[in-house]
PDB file of C-alpha atoms in Angstrom:
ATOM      1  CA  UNK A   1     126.819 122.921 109.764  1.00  0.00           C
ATOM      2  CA  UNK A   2     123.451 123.212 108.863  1.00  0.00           C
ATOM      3  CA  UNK A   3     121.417 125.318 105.768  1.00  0.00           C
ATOM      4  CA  UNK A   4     119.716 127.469 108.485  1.00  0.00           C
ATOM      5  CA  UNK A   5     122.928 128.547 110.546  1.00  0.00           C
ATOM      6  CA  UNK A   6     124.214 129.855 106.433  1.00  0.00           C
ATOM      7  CA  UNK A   7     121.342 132.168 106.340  1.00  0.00           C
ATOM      8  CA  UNK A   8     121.905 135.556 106.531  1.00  0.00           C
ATOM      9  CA  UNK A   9     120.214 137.788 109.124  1.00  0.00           C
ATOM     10  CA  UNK A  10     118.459 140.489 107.792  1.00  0.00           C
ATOM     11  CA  UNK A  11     119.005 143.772 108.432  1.00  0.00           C
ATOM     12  CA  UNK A  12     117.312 147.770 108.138  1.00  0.00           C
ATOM     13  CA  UNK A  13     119.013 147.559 104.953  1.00  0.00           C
ATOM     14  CA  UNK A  14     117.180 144.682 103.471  1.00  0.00           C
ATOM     15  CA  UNK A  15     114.035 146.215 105.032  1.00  0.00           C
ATOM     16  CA  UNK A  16     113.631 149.188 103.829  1.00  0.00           C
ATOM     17  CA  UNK A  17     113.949 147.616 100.035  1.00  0.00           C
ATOM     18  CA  UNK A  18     110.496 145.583 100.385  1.00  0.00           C
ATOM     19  CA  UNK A  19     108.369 146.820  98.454  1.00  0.00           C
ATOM     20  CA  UNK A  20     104.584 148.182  99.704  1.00  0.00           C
ATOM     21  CA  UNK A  21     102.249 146.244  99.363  1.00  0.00           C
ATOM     22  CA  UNK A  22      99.865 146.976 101.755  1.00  0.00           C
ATOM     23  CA  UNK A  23     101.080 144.571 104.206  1.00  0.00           C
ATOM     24  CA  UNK A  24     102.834 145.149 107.273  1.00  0.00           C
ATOM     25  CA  UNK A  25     106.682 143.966 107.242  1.00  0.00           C
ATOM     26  CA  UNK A  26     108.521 142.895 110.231  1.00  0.00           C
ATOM     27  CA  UNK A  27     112.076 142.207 110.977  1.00  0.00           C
ATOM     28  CA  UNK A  28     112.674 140.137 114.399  1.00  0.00           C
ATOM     29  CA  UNK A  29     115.918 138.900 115.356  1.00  0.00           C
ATOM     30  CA  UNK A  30     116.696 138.947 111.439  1.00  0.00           C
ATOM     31  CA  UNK A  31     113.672 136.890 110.050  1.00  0.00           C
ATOM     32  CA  UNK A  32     111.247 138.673 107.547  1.00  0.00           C
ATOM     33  CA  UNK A  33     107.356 138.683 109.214  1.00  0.00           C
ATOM     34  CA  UNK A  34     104.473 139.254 107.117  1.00  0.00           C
ATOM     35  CA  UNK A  35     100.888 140.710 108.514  1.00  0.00           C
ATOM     36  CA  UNK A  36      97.992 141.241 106.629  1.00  0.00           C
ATOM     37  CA  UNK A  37      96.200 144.485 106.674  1.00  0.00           C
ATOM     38  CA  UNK A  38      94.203 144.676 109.992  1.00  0.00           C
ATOM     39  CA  UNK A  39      90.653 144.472 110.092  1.00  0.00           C
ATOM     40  CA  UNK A  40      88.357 147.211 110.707  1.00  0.00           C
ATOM     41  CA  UNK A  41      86.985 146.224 114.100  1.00  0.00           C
ATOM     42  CA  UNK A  42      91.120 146.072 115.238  1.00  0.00           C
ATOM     43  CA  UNK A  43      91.334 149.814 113.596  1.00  0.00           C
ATOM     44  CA  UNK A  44      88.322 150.909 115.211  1.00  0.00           C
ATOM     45  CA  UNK A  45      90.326 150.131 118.632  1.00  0.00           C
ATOM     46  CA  UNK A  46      93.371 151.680 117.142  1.00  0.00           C
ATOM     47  CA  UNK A  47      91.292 155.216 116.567  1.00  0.00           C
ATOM     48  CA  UNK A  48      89.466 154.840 119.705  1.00  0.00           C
ATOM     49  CA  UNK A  49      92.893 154.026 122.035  1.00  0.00           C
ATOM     50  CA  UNK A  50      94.371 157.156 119.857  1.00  0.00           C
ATOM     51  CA  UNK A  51      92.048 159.367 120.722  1.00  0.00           C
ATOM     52  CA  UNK A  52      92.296 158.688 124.027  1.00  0.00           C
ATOM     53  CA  UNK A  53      96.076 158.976 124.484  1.00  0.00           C
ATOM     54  CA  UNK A  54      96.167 161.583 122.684  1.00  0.00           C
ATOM     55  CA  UNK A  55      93.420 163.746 124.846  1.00  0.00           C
ATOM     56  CA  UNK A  56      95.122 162.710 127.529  1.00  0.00           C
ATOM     57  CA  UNK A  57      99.072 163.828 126.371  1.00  0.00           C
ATOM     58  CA  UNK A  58      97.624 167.005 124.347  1.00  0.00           C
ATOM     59  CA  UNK A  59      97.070 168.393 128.667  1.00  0.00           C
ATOM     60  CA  UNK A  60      99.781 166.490 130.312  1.00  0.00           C
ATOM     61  CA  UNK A  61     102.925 166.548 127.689  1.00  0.00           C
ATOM     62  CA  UNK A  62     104.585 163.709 128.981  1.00  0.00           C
ATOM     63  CA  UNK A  63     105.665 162.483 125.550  1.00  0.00           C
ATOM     64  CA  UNK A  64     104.770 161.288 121.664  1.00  0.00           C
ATOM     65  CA  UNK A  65     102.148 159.149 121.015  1.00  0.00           C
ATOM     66  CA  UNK A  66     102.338 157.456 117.160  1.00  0.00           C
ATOM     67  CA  UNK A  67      99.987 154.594 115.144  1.00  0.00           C
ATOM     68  CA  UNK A  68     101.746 152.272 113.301  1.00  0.00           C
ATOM     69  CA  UNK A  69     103.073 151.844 110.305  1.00  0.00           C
ATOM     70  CA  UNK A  70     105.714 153.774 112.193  1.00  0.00           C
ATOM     71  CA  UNK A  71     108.801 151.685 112.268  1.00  0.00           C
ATOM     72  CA  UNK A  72     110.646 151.345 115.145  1.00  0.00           C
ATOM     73  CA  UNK A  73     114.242 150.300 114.749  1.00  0.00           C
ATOM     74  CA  UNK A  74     114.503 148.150 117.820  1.00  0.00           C
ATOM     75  CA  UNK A  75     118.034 146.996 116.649  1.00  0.00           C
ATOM     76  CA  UNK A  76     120.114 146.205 113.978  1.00  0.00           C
ATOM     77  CA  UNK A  77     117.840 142.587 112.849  1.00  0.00           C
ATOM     78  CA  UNK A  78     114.620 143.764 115.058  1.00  0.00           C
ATOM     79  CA  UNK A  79     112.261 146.351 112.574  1.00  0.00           C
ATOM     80  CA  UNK A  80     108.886 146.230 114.274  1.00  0.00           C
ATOM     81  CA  UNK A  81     105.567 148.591 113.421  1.00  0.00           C
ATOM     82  CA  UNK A  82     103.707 148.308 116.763  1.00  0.00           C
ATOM     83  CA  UNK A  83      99.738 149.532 116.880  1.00  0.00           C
ATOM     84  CA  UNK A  84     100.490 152.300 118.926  1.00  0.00           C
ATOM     85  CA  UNK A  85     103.707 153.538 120.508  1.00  0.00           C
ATOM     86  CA  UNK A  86     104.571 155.902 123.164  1.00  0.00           C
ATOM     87  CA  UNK A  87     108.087 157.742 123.650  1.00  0.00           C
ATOM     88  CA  UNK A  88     108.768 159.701 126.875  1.00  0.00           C
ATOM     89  CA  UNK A  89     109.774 162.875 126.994  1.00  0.00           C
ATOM     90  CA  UNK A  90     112.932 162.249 128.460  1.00  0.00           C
ATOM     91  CA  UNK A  91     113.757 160.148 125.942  1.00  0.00           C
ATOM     92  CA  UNK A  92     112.378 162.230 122.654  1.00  0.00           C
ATOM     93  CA  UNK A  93     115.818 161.917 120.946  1.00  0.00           C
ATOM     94  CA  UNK A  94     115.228 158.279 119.734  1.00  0.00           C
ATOM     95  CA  UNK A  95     112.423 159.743 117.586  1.00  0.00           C
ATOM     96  CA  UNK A  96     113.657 160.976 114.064  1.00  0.00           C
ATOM     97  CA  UNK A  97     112.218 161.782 110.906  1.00  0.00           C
ATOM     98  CA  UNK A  98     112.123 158.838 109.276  1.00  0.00           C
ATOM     99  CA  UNK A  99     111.849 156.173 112.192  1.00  0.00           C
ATOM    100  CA  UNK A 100     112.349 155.332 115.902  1.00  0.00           C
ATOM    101  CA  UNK A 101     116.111 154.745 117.085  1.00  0.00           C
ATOM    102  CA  UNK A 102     115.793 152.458 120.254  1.00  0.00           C
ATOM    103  CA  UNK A 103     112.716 150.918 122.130  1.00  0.00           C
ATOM    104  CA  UNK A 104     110.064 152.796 122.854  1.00  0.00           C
ATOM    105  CA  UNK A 105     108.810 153.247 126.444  1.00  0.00           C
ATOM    106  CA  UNK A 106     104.948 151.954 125.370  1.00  0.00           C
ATOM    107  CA  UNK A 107     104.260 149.238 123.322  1.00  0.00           C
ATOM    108  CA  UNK A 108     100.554 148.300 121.900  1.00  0.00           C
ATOM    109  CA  UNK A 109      99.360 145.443 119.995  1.00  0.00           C
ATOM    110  CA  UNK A 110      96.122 144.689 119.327  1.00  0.00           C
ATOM    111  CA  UNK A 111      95.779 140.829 118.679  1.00  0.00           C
ATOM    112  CA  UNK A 112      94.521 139.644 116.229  1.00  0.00           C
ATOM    113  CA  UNK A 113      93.990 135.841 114.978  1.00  0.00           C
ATOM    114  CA  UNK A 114      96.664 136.633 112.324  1.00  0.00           C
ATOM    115  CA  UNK A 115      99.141 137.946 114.495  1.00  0.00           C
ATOM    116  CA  UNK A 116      98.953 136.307 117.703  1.00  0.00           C
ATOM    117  CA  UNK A 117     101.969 133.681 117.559  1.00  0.00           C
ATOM    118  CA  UNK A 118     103.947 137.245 116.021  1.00  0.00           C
ATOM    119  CA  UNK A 119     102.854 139.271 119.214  1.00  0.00           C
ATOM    120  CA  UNK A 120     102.605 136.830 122.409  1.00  0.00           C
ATOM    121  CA  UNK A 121     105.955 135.160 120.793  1.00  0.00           C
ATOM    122  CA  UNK A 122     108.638 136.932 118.426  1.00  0.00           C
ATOM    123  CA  UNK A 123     107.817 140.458 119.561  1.00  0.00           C
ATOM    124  CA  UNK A 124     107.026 139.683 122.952  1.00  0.00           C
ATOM    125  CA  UNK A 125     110.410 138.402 123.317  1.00  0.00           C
ATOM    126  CA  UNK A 126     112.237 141.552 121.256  1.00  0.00           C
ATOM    127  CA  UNK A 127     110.497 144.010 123.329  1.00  0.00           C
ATOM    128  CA  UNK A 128     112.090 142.417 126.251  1.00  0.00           C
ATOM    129  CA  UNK A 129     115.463 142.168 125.220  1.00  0.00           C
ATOM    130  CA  UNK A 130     115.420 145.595 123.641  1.00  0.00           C
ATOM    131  CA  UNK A 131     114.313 147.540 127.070  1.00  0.00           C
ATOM    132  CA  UNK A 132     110.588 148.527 125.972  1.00  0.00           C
ATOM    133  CA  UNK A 133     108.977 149.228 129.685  1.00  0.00           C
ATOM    134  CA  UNK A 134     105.213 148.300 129.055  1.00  0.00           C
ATOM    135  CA  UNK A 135     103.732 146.489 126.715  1.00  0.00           C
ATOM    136  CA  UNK A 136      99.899 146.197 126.335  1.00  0.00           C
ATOM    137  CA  UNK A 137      98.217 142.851 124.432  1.00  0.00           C
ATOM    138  CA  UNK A 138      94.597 144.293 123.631  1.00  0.00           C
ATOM    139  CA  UNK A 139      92.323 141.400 123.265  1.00  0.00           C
ATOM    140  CA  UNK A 140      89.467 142.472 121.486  1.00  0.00           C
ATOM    141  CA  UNK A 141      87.937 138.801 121.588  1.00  0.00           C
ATOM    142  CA  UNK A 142      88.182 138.964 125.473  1.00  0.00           C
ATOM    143  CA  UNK A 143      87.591 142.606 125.781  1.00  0.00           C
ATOM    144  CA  UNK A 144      90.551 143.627 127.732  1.00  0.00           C
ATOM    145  CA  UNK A 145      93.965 143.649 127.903  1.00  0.00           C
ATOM    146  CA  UNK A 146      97.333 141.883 129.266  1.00  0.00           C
ATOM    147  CA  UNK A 147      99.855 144.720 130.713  1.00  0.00           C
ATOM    148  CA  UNK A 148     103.182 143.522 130.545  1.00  0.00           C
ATOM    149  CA  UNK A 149     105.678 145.652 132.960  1.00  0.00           C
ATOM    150  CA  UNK A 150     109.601 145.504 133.111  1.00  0.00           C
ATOM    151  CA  UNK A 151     110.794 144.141 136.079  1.00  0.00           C
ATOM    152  CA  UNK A 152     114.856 144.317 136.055  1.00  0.00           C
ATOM    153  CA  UNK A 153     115.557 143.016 132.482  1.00  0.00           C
ATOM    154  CA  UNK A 154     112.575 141.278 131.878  1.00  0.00           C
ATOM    155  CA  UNK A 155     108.865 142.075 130.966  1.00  0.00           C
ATOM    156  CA  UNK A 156     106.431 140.937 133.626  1.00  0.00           C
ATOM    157  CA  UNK A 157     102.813 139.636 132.732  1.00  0.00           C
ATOM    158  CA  UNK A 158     100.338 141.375 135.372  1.00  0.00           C
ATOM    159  CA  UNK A 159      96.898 140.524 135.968  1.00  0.00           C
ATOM    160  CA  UNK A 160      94.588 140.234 132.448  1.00  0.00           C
ATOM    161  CA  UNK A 161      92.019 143.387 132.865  1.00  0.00           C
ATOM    162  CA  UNK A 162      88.606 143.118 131.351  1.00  0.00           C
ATOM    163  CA  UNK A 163      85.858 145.286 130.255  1.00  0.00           C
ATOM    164  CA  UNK A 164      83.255 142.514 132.184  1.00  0.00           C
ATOM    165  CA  UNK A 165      84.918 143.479 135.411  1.00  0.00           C
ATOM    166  CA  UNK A 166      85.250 147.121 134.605  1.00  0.00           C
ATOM    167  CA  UNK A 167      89.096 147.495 135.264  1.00  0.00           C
ATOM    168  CA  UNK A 168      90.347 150.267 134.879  1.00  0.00           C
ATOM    169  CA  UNK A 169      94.410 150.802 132.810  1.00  0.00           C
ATOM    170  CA  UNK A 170      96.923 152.619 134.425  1.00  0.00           C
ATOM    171  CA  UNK A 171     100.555 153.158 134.270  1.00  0.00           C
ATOM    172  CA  UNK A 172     103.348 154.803 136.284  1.00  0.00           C
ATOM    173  CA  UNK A 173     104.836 155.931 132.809  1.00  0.00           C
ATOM    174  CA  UNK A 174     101.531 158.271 132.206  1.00  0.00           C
ATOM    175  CA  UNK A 175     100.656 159.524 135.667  1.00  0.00           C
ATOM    176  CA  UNK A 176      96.524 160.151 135.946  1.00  0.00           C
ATOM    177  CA  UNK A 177      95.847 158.388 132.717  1.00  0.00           C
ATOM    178  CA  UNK A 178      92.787 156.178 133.345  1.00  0.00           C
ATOM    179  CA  UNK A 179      91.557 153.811 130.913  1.00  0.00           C
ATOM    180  CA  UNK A 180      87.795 152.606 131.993  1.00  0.00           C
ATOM    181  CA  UNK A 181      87.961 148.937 130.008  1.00  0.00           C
ATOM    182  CA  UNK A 182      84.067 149.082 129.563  1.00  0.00           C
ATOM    183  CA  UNK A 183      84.058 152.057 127.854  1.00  0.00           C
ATOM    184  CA  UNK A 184      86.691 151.336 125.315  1.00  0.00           C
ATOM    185  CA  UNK A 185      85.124 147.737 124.422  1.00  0.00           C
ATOM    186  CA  UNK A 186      81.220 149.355 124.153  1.00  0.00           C
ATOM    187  CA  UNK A 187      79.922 147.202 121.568  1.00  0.00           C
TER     188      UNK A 187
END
């Protein structure tokens, strides 16, 4: 037997006893993740995507929107914080006081040099297997975004959208909501 199959994986309870540090802290599939402290250009995008959703779900109530560090327990081993996350109103029970009980309908990430391999890889991968529906890889270097869209039991990549070619977001989880890519990467 080898050293790695003794390891213990690590749970909620081993998470929430890291201490803050200003870091963000991941559990995924029972390994510990550690993310620096985003930049300012990724939490200009984060205030900017916020204030859009948020417009948008203040007339339509179709749900919670809520910025990360929210943590989202995913499962048992999978503790994630993503950018932005969106919970349906249909399923509002999964959100408590302290956390998120299940996988949230949304997912956002904004990628970052840091955190690509975490985002396109381990959490890419737990998203899928935990039932998120959509989840949306903001590329700030190439000014748009990958949607990713459940098909059956897996997540789907669909065509990259980009600010250049003024696409336009969408999803059937937030009927009417329009996201003009040109506008939201304005230099």
């Amino acid at each position: 037997m080898a050293l790695h199959d003794l390891a213990r994986k690590l749970t909620y309870e081993d998470y929430v006893l890291i201490p803050e540090d200003g870091q963000r802290h991941e559990i995924i599939d029972g390994e510990h993740y550690v993310s620096p402290a985003p930049y300012v250009p990724h939490q200009d995008l984060v205030v900017e995507l916020t204030y859009r959703f948020k417009a948008f779900l203040n007339i339509h109530r179709l749900g919670r929107l809520l910025i990360a560090p929210t943590d989202v327990l995913l499962s048992v081993h999978d503790i994630v914080q993503p950018d932005l996350l969106f919970v349906s109103k249909e399923r509002a029970e999964i959100v408590g006081l302290e956390n998120i009980k299940g996988a949230p309908d949304l997912v956002i990430e904004i990628l970052s040099k840091s955190t690509l391999r975490l985002d396109k890889g381990p959490k890419l991968k737990a998203y899928e297997r935990w039932g998120v529906r959509e989840y949306w890889m903001f590329d700030r270097f190439q000014r748009g975004v990958l949607p990713w869209k459940r098909s059956g039991k897996s997540l789907r990549p669909q065509p990259f959208l980009s600010a250049a070619a003024k696409d336009v977001l969408t999803s059937p989880l937030l009927p009417g909501f329009e996201l003009p890519l040109a506008e939201i990467f304005e230099s």
